Amino acid sequence: MVLTVLLCTLLVVSTTATEPELRPNIVVLIADDLGIGDISCYGNDSFRTTHLDRLASQGALLTHHLAGATVCTPSRTALLTGRYPVRSGMQEARHGPVVVRNVPGRAGLPADEMTFARALRDAGYRTQFVGKWHQGWSCERWEDQCHGPRGHGFDSFFGLPFSLMEEGEDGPVSQRRDEPLLRHVLPELMLADPQPPLRPGDCHRAAAELAWRLWLDTINQTDFRGGSTPRANWWGHTMAVEKFLNYQLVRDSTVVDWPYQLAGLTQRLVAESERFVASAARDGEPFLLVHSFLHPHTPLFTAPEFRGVSGHSRYADNVLEMDWAVGRLLAALDAAGVADNTLVHFLSDHGGQLELVGPDGQREGGHNGVFRGGKAQGGAEGGLRVPALFRWPGRIAAGSRVEVPTSALDLLPTLLEALHLAVANYPDPAVEHCGRADGLCACHGDDVRRLDPPRLFDVQADPAERREIPSEQVPVAPSQMDQFELVVPRAELLPWGQLHKFRGADFDMHGLHKWWENGGSCGVVPGQCEEYGR
Ligand SMILES: *[C@@H]1O[C@H](CO)[C@@H](O)[C@H](O)[C@H]1NC(C)=O
Ligand SMILES: *[C@@H]1O[C@H](CO)[C@@H](O)[C@H](O)[C@H]1NC(C)=O
């Protein structure tokens, strides 16, 4: 229903039956934790987000767009799949973390979920994901990416399997007595991992896996199941361990920086997307680019040239660096000559986080306008109602506003409709062919029929599509996030054979603040940071 509203409201120039199938390029820009009150096209006059304002003036601004959830992992699941996260166990858990917690853990977007990337790739699109993923990574070994972008329809990936993390996690809860094992012993063992190919029975790896086993057993017994009240936050880590487990910058399946440097990371991700747009446009291939910003999630790192530009706050400087990046990506579409044939969608994954305050008392979370609540606050409007813009020149009226409720869950079907996908329209419902004299149905015009609501069949149990499933019978999967076995990091899921490259990289710094103030670390391998000219 909402989908139809979204599409009908957006498409002002209706297509005719004789028009050939459309193959617009698609660019989806996802902000991380940005509030609806943080950008000037939504009324914030404390500073100007000029590039987002321009995008809004060239397309449609949605005033009532709702995220699928109020924290990152489930909201992005909803966006990618068009399904509520409870369908795939990606929702928050009662006794576990609210999001996917470990890159080398087993929780993640199930391999059999359909994503808009997979649908577009199957329709002949070149697909790339750049930036923060946070949908889990692998099942049996690092490279399988059963939960990763490459397992979900993206030909290529450059970014963070996980998310930025603030130093607040480095609290007393995670200072458990067994931590030194992981903090000191494992890095030593793992960084001693020999050059590939690994020899069977390699003793470093065996020793590391044994130490890891002991560590997991301790958490399992004392923190997770121990006593009548399991300790809260059993999944927490110290920052050093966090970086060791979860701070990889990855190209496809190759770790290129670990722990990744924050300095210049925004620019590095933008450069990647620019290259992708230029190359797909040059080859004349329709493309899907998802650019998932690290901004304005904490820690609020910005390149030196953006510090103080807002005249407002560190948070606003961060928003303006993101706005600059949006401008660069729009310019890349112009330079490649594809802007007119590209549908650009910008949105935030959910509302701003109201509780975040820096050490100096400055607020570090987003502003949700007049709406109550924010990130991680259940159904409160401020956590769900997000800024959302669509631009598709000639098809979406410039400067339009959509004021009816719309949903991030509608992106997948909306994109597919933009390609004119629908079901064949049989003139005689009893005879399942479209009855054209030339024998071939067309995928548009009178030959197709739009379904409202869509119909659902279990094609395994019911391959002939005879028994429609009432939508209220669609099963709900229990959350993966409070299942110890799925959440905890596992030695076998680390990128073995790639670790030796990062020997000497600083996994042992005290706290993230110091780390990012120092510009992060590139590690010691020559050429490791060369993509960004360092
Ligand atoms: C603009 O956004 C900043 C950052 O979230 C916020 O502190 C400020 O209150 C907002 N200003 C207005 C006028 O809404
Ligand atoms: C945790 O403990 C339970 C019960 O003793 C055991 O079945 C399970 O395999 C353990 N899990 C891990 C990951 O060690």
XYZ file of C-alpha atoms and ligand atoms in Angstrom:
562
model
C 0.000 0.000 0.000
C 2.576 2.450 1.172
C 4.777 1.358 -1.681
C 2.172 2.297 -4.212
C 1.794 5.637 -2.525
C 5.551 6.186 -2.546
C 5.949 5.343 -6.177
C 2.839 7.054 -7.434
C 3.671 10.130 -5.474
C 7.206 10.241 -6.761
C 6.712 9.493 -10.414
C 5.151 12.548 -11.969
C 5.942 11.647 -15.535
C 4.043 8.449 -16.111
C 5.452 5.875 -18.442
C 3.559 4.662 -21.475
C 2.984 1.135 -22.629
C 5.304 1.511 -25.589
C 8.256 2.785 -23.605
C 11.184 0.371 -23.419
C 12.290 -1.052 -20.108
C 14.068 1.522 -17.977
C 17.474 0.858 -16.544
C 18.312 3.875 -14.440
C 21.494 3.757 -12.431
C 20.749 3.666 -8.725
C 22.730 5.375 -5.996
C 21.673 4.867 -2.376
C 23.375 7.089 0.202
C 22.932 6.010 3.834
C 23.798 8.322 6.727
C 24.552 6.719 10.078
C 22.564 8.100 13.057
C 21.670 11.388 11.337
C 18.559 13.022 12.825
C 15.787 14.589 10.776
C 16.562 17.950 12.420
C 20.245 17.911 11.451
C 20.163 19.227 7.886
C 19.050 22.535 6.520
C 16.555 21.263 3.915
C 14.593 19.942 6.917
C 14.655 23.325 8.586
C 17.911 23.416 10.533
C 19.293 26.953 10.159
C 22.264 26.589 12.509
C 24.486 25.714 9.501
C 23.946 24.850 5.822
C 24.122 21.417 4.247
C 24.346 22.851 0.736
C 24.749 19.608 -1.209
C 21.852 17.827 0.468
C 19.770 20.979 0.021
C 20.550 20.926 -3.691
C 19.617 17.249 -3.926
C 16.292 18.066 -2.235
C 15.618 21.018 -4.543
C 16.264 18.837 -7.605
C 13.985 16.043 -6.426
C 11.552 15.073 -3.697
C 11.842 15.586 0.047
C 9.881 13.096 2.163
C 8.573 14.495 5.436
C 7.210 11.270 6.914
C 9.704 8.567 5.966
C 10.057 5.787 8.530
C 13.063 3.565 9.209
C 12.513 -0.166 9.729
C 14.084 -0.047 13.215
C 15.858 2.439 15.493
C 19.297 0.813 15.567
C 21.722 0.079 12.743
C 21.647 -3.658 12.108
C 17.879 -4.216 11.920
C 17.167 -0.911 10.167
C 19.655 -1.775 7.414
C 18.240 -5.283 7.154
C 14.838 -3.709 6.523
C 16.281 -1.366 3.921
C 18.191 -4.065 2.044
C 15.496 -6.734 2.105
C 12.182 -4.867 2.251
C 11.204 -7.154 5.130
C 10.829 -6.531 8.822
C 13.988 -7.659 10.626
C 11.930 -10.071 12.783
C 11.616 -12.215 9.652
C 15.321 -13.013 9.706
C 16.234 -12.851 13.409
C 18.044 -9.536 12.905
C 15.967 -7.689 15.506
C 17.305 -6.624 18.885
C 17.451 -9.274 21.577
C 16.249 -9.117 25.134
C 19.379 -10.640 26.656
C 21.922 -9.836 23.985
C 23.356 -6.998 21.954
C 21.022 -4.765 19.944
C 23.102 -5.166 16.784
C 25.453 -7.681 15.152
C 28.343 -7.574 17.574
C 31.371 -9.334 16.094
C 32.724 -9.583 12.579
C 34.098 -13.059 13.361
C 30.738 -14.124 14.840
C 28.021 -16.177 13.199
C 25.025 -13.855 13.475
C 24.068 -12.024 10.295
C 21.744 -11.482 7.371
C 20.717 -15.020 6.330
C 22.037 -16.104 2.974
C 18.556 -16.826 1.607
C 17.268 -13.264 2.083
C 16.531 -11.354 -1.126
C 18.096 -7.889 -1.272
C 17.586 -5.123 -3.801
C 21.234 -5.577 -4.740
C 20.703 -9.201 -5.665
C 17.595 -8.343 -7.663
C 19.418 -5.608 -9.555
C 22.506 -7.717 -10.142
C 20.267 -10.459 -11.530
C 18.755 -7.806 -13.806
C 22.223 -7.080 -15.223
C 23.419 -4.281 -12.955
C 26.994 -3.812 -11.814
C 26.749 -3.515 -8.034
C 29.078 -2.079 -5.412
C 28.818 -1.422 -1.680
C 31.105 1.170 -0.089
C 31.303 1.969 3.640
C 29.672 0.513 6.717
C 27.988 -2.883 6.318
C 27.096 -4.180 9.822
C 24.977 -7.144 8.682
C 27.389 -9.871 9.803
C 30.115 -11.468 7.745
C 30.659 -15.212 7.400
C 29.461 -18.671 8.433
C 32.357 -21.126 8.243
C 35.414 -19.102 7.272
C 36.253 -15.463 6.583
C 35.983 -15.629 2.804
C 32.559 -17.243 2.504
C 30.749 -13.935 3.249
C 27.461 -15.756 3.676
C 26.249 -12.646 5.555
C 28.540 -10.179 3.791
C 27.891 -7.822 0.894
C 29.324 -10.295 -1.613
C 26.885 -12.907 -0.365
C 24.008 -10.498 -0.829
C 24.215 -9.282 -4.391
C 27.158 -6.893 -4.401
C 29.861 -7.664 -6.959
C 32.373 -5.673 -4.971
C 32.854 -4.187 -1.519
C 35.144 -1.615 0.027
C 34.526 -0.670 3.611
C 33.941 -1.794 7.161
C 32.284 -5.158 7.816
C 31.345 -3.672 11.203
C 30.708 -0.097 12.371
C 32.529 2.728 14.032
C 32.505 2.244 17.793
C 32.759 4.823 20.494
C 35.234 4.476 23.312
C 32.391 4.312 25.850
C 32.444 0.531 25.526
C 35.759 0.480 27.333
C 33.982 0.496 30.675
C 34.257 -1.598 33.833
C 31.842 -4.266 32.577
C 34.208 -5.399 29.891
C 37.338 -5.291 32.085
C 36.899 -8.925 32.942
C 39.712 -10.910 34.449
C 40.148 -13.137 31.426
C 40.605 -10.225 29.071
C 44.438 -10.266 29.158
C 44.272 -13.591 27.361
C 42.631 -12.045 24.359
C 44.296 -8.711 24.729
C 47.889 -9.888 24.800
C 48.233 -13.568 24.041
C 46.029 -13.868 20.986
C 47.386 -10.925 19.016
C 50.869 -12.289 19.538
C 49.892 -15.709 18.323
C 47.830 -14.489 15.452
C 50.188 -11.878 14.169
C 52.769 -14.627 14.048
C 50.510 -16.358 11.549
C 52.802 -17.393 8.699
C 52.563 -16.317 5.093
C 49.918 -18.193 3.131
C 49.498 -20.924 2.124
C 48.909 -22.135 5.653
C 50.497 -25.413 6.504
C 48.136 -27.994 7.944
C 48.746 -28.275 11.654
C 50.377 -24.879 11.912
C 51.030 -24.511 15.625
C 50.444 -20.786 15.930
C 46.931 -21.117 14.732
C 46.273 -24.182 16.859
C 47.590 -22.390 19.948
C 45.507 -19.324 19.174
C 42.375 -21.399 18.739
C 43.005 -23.157 22.026
C 43.490 -19.863 23.874
C 40.348 -18.562 22.229
C 38.396 -21.635 23.317
C 39.442 -21.074 26.929
C 38.384 -17.442 26.727
C 34.955 -18.295 25.298
C 34.421 -21.025 27.879
C 35.088 -18.528 30.659
C 32.554 -16.047 29.320
C 30.092 -18.846 28.681
C 30.325 -20.123 32.250
C 30.759 -16.953 34.265
C 29.197 -14.104 32.320
C 26.600 -15.634 30.084
C 25.132 -18.521 32.070
C 26.847 -18.092 35.394
C 24.556 -18.029 38.438
C 20.940 -17.022 38.460
C 21.526 -13.597 36.932
C 23.846 -13.661 33.930
C 26.066 -10.619 33.884
C 24.818 -7.888 31.587
C 26.829 -6.946 28.534
C 28.546 -10.341 28.264
C 29.253 -9.455 24.638
C 31.218 -6.262 25.505
C 34.924 -5.821 24.803
C 37.661 -3.473 25.822
C 38.556 -1.068 23.034
C 41.806 -2.901 22.342
C 39.952 -6.165 21.864
C 37.293 -4.383 19.835
C 39.883 -3.138 17.396
C 41.487 -6.525 17.234
C 38.225 -8.297 16.445
C 36.239 -5.782 14.473
C 38.291 -2.959 12.979
C 39.106 -4.289 9.536
C 38.947 -2.188 6.375
C 38.243 -4.690 3.625
C 38.308 -4.791 -0.157
C 36.087 -7.695 -1.235
C 37.561 -10.269 1.151
C 41.059 -8.834 1.532
C 41.881 -6.894 4.672
C 43.671 -3.717 3.563
C 43.988 -1.902 6.898
C 43.694 -3.298 10.437
C 42.951 -1.538 12.680
C 41.850 0.927 10.034
C 43.000 4.516 10.159
C 40.219 7.026 10.692
C 42.233 9.913 9.272
C 41.232 10.331 5.645
C 38.795 7.419 5.730
C 35.842 9.501 4.481
C 37.934 10.680 1.524
C 39.152 7.158 0.853
C 35.591 5.835 0.669
C 34.481 8.724 -1.555
C 37.401 8.097 -3.926
C 36.332 4.469 -4.201
C 32.756 5.375 -5.129
C 33.975 7.980 -7.628
C 36.115 5.351 -9.345
C 33.206 2.930 -9.449
C 30.820 5.467 -11.033
C 33.398 6.527 -13.629
C 34.227 2.974 -14.582
C 30.636 1.670 -14.779
C 29.600 4.734 -16.812
C 32.570 4.317 -19.158
C 31.611 0.692 -19.767
C 27.995 1.726 -20.345
C 26.691 -0.678 -17.727
C 23.724 0.169 -15.494
C 24.989 0.293 -11.934
C 23.919 0.197 -8.316
C 26.124 2.011 -5.825
C 25.336 1.905 -2.128
C 27.525 4.403 -0.282
C 27.040 3.900 3.436
C 28.619 6.785 5.363
C 30.438 6.375 8.661
C 29.176 9.867 9.552
C 27.850 11.244 11.815
C 28.194 8.193 14.089
C 30.635 8.605 16.971
C 33.599 8.866 17.271
C 33.240 12.200 15.485
C 36.351 12.163 13.334
C 36.740 14.707 10.542
C 39.538 15.653 8.188
C 41.468 18.739 9.439
C 39.846 20.981 6.821
C 36.389 20.303 8.274
C 37.209 21.014 11.907
C 35.297 24.117 12.960
C 33.626 24.734 9.571
C 30.120 24.645 11.005
C 30.881 27.232 13.655
C 28.534 25.105 15.749
C 29.871 21.813 17.131
C 32.013 18.756 16.407
C 28.831 16.945 15.454
C 27.876 19.622 12.919
C 31.410 19.592 11.446
C 30.887 15.873 10.980
C 27.550 16.437 9.241
C 29.222 18.969 6.941
C 32.001 16.565 6.002
C 29.300 14.060 5.058
C 27.495 16.767 3.080
C 30.749 17.483 1.245
C 30.981 13.759 0.408
C 27.411 13.822 -0.957
C 28.483 16.749 -3.156
C 31.464 14.777 -4.448
C 29.297 11.793 -5.341
C 26.747 13.982 -7.156
C 29.621 15.645 -9.015
C 30.921 12.205 -10.005
C 27.539 11.455 -11.630
C 27.695 14.785 -13.491
C 31.267 14.194 -14.617
C 30.373 10.742 -15.928
C 27.393 12.211 -17.798
C 24.903 9.892 -16.092
C 23.136 12.201 -13.627
C 19.971 12.421 -15.757
C 19.630 8.664 -15.858
C 20.352 8.039 -12.194
C 17.942 7.656 -9.319
C 19.660 9.027 -6.206
C 18.217 8.229 -2.805
C 19.572 9.688 0.426
C 18.334 8.622 3.861
C 19.419 8.116 7.439
C 19.340 4.618 8.896
C 17.352 5.915 11.922
C 17.162 8.934 14.210
C 19.934 10.663 16.142
C 21.142 9.422 19.520
C 20.060 11.788 22.261
C 22.293 10.477 25.046
C 25.692 11.101 23.482
C 27.795 13.743 25.213
C 31.543 14.198 24.745
C 34.095 14.465 27.570
C 33.848 18.283 27.434
C 30.055 18.247 27.807
C 29.355 18.951 24.132
C 26.473 16.961 22.637
C 27.713 14.389 20.118
C 24.422 12.908 18.916
C 21.882 14.061 16.357
C 18.845 16.312 16.607
C 15.436 14.828 15.774
C 13.578 18.082 15.289
C 10.224 18.308 17.065
C 9.943 14.530 17.381
C 10.276 12.793 20.730
C 12.811 10.050 21.284
C 15.738 8.879 19.194
C 18.058 6.036 18.323
C 17.435 2.805 20.251
C 14.247 4.142 21.844
C 11.772 1.627 20.454
C 8.828 3.058 18.560
C 9.325 6.718 19.454
C 8.946 8.913 16.386
C 12.347 10.614 16.763
C 14.120 7.285 16.297
C 12.060 6.222 13.313
C 11.320 9.318 11.277
C 14.311 9.995 9.073
C 15.381 12.479 6.426
C 14.832 10.973 2.959
C 15.409 12.484 -0.494
C 14.873 11.070 -3.981
C 16.190 12.586 -7.211
C 15.484 11.231 -10.675
C 15.571 14.044 -13.224
C 12.547 14.168 -15.525
C 10.646 11.599 -13.469
C 10.453 13.065 -9.999
C 9.382 16.689 -9.949
C 12.130 19.021 -8.747
C 11.365 20.617 -5.402
C 8.449 18.305 -4.604
C 7.464 17.236 -1.109
C 5.891 13.928 -0.127
C 3.927 14.280 3.092
C 2.178 10.902 3.285
C 3.822 8.175 5.399
C 6.432 6.157 3.493
C 8.835 3.474 4.667
C 12.404 2.344 4.176
C 10.907 -1.142 3.738
C 9.542 0.079 0.408
C 12.891 0.710 -1.223
C 13.334 -2.787 -2.653
C 9.894 -2.987 -4.306
C 10.158 0.646 -5.404
C 13.458 0.031 -7.177
C 12.087 -3.080 -8.805
C 9.030 -1.195 -9.964
C 11.318 1.440 -11.381
C 12.570 -1.336 -13.651
C 8.949 -2.150 -14.530
C 8.863 -5.539 -12.893
C 5.345 -6.863 -12.438
C 3.368 -10.040 -13.088
C 1.927 -11.071 -16.414
C -1.660 -10.073 -17.012
C -3.563 -13.124 -18.241
C -6.728 -12.065 -20.067
C -8.271 -15.393 -19.044
C -7.240 -16.223 -15.444
C -7.872 -19.920 -16.028
C -5.325 -20.045 -18.859
C -1.858 -19.033 -17.737
C -0.489 -17.300 -20.755
C -1.019 -13.821 -21.978
C -2.548 -14.879 -25.253
C -0.589 -12.634 -27.587
C -0.509 -13.648 -31.224
C 3.288 -13.328 -31.373
C 3.557 -15.583 -28.323
C 5.754 -13.376 -26.150
C 4.451 -11.270 -23.265
C 5.927 -7.850 -22.673
C 6.943 -6.792 -19.199
C 5.044 -3.529 -19.289
C 1.825 -1.881 -20.337
C -1.309 -3.983 -20.781
C 0.657 -7.209 -20.581
C 1.340 -6.751 -16.880
C -0.744 -6.276 -13.812
C 0.307 -4.615 -10.574
C -0.508 -6.486 -7.397
C -1.826 -4.727 -4.354
C -1.187 -6.245 -1.922
C 1.547 -8.510 -3.333
C 0.900 -12.253 -3.249
C 3.081 -14.721 -1.419
C 3.675 -18.407 -2.164
C 5.960 -21.043 -0.709
C 7.476 -22.233 -3.958
C 9.239 -25.130 -2.254
C 6.128 -26.679 -0.721
C 3.815 -25.320 -3.385
C 5.777 -25.073 -6.631
C 2.644 -24.564 -8.734
C 1.689 -21.468 -6.708
C -1.795 -22.721 -5.862
C -2.022 -21.788 -2.181
C -1.487 -18.159 -1.354
C -0.006 -17.558 2.124
C -1.987 -15.027 4.169
C 0.514 -12.381 5.231
C -0.297 -12.836 8.941
C 1.069 -16.397 8.706
C 4.549 -15.352 7.673
C 6.859 -16.737 10.347
C 8.853 -14.647 12.785
C 12.414 -15.805 13.497
C 13.814 -15.526 17.049
C 16.501 -12.880 17.400
C 20.005 -14.112 16.647
C 21.457 -11.503 18.964
C 20.877 -13.257 22.276
C 22.187 -16.586 21.026
C 25.610 -16.959 22.540
C 26.775 -19.362 19.864
C 25.978 -16.872 17.122
C 27.164 -13.672 18.777
C 30.545 -14.619 20.228
C 33.641 -14.147 18.094
C 35.214 -17.313 16.774
C 38.822 -17.905 15.930
C 37.989 -19.846 12.788
C 36.154 -16.862 11.298
C 39.146 -14.529 11.353
C 40.984 -13.839 8.095
C 43.709 -16.432 8.631
C 46.558 -16.083 6.228
C 46.144 -12.297 6.149
C 47.187 -11.539 9.713
C 50.955 -11.445 9.311
C 50.613 -8.307 7.161
C 49.544 -6.360 10.200
C 52.301 -7.421 12.540
C 53.367 -4.247 14.289
C 50.059 -2.469 13.716
C 49.045 -0.990 17.023
C 46.347 -3.138 18.583
C 47.361 -2.115 22.055
C 46.600 1.588 22.256
C 44.757 2.837 25.261
C 41.409 4.014 24.101
C 40.068 5.149 20.812
C 40.308 8.874 21.485
C 44.063 8.788 21.536
C 43.960 6.566 18.497
C 41.884 8.789 16.285
C 43.481 12.009 17.486
C 46.694 10.486 16.234
C 45.080 9.784 12.910
C 44.840 6.042 13.443
C 47.484 3.704 12.223
C 48.291 2.420 8.781
C 50.252 -0.527 10.139
C 53.748 -1.204 8.921
C 53.340 -2.799 5.533
C 54.639 -0.612 2.704
C 51.861 0.156 0.261
C 49.134 -0.752 2.722
C 47.680 2.758 2.604
C 48.727 3.619 -0.911
C 45.190 3.876 -2.248
C 44.869 7.089 -0.336
C 48.308 8.284 -1.320
C 49.990 7.735 2.012
C 20.840 21.865 13.996
O 21.531 20.635 14.263
C 22.387 20.687 15.377
C 23.168 19.376 15.412
O 22.343 18.302 15.702
C 21.571 20.931 16.618
O 22.400 20.986 17.747
C 20.828 22.257 16.473
O 19.971 22.417 17.566
C 20.005 22.268 15.185
N 19.505 23.614 14.989
C 18.230 23.883 14.712
C 17.883 25.314 14.548
O 17.384 23.007 14.599
C 28.437 -22.805 26.245
O 28.021 -23.700 27.244
C 27.006 -24.622 26.825
C 26.535 -25.405 28.060
O 27.619 -25.894 28.796
C 27.574 -25.501 25.710
O 26.585 -26.399 25.266
C 28.015 -24.614 24.579
O 28.624 -25.376 23.555
C 29.010 -23.554 25.058
N 29.294 -22.646 23.935
C 30.498 -22.229 23.606
C 30.587 -21.344 22.399
O 31.477 -22.512 24.213
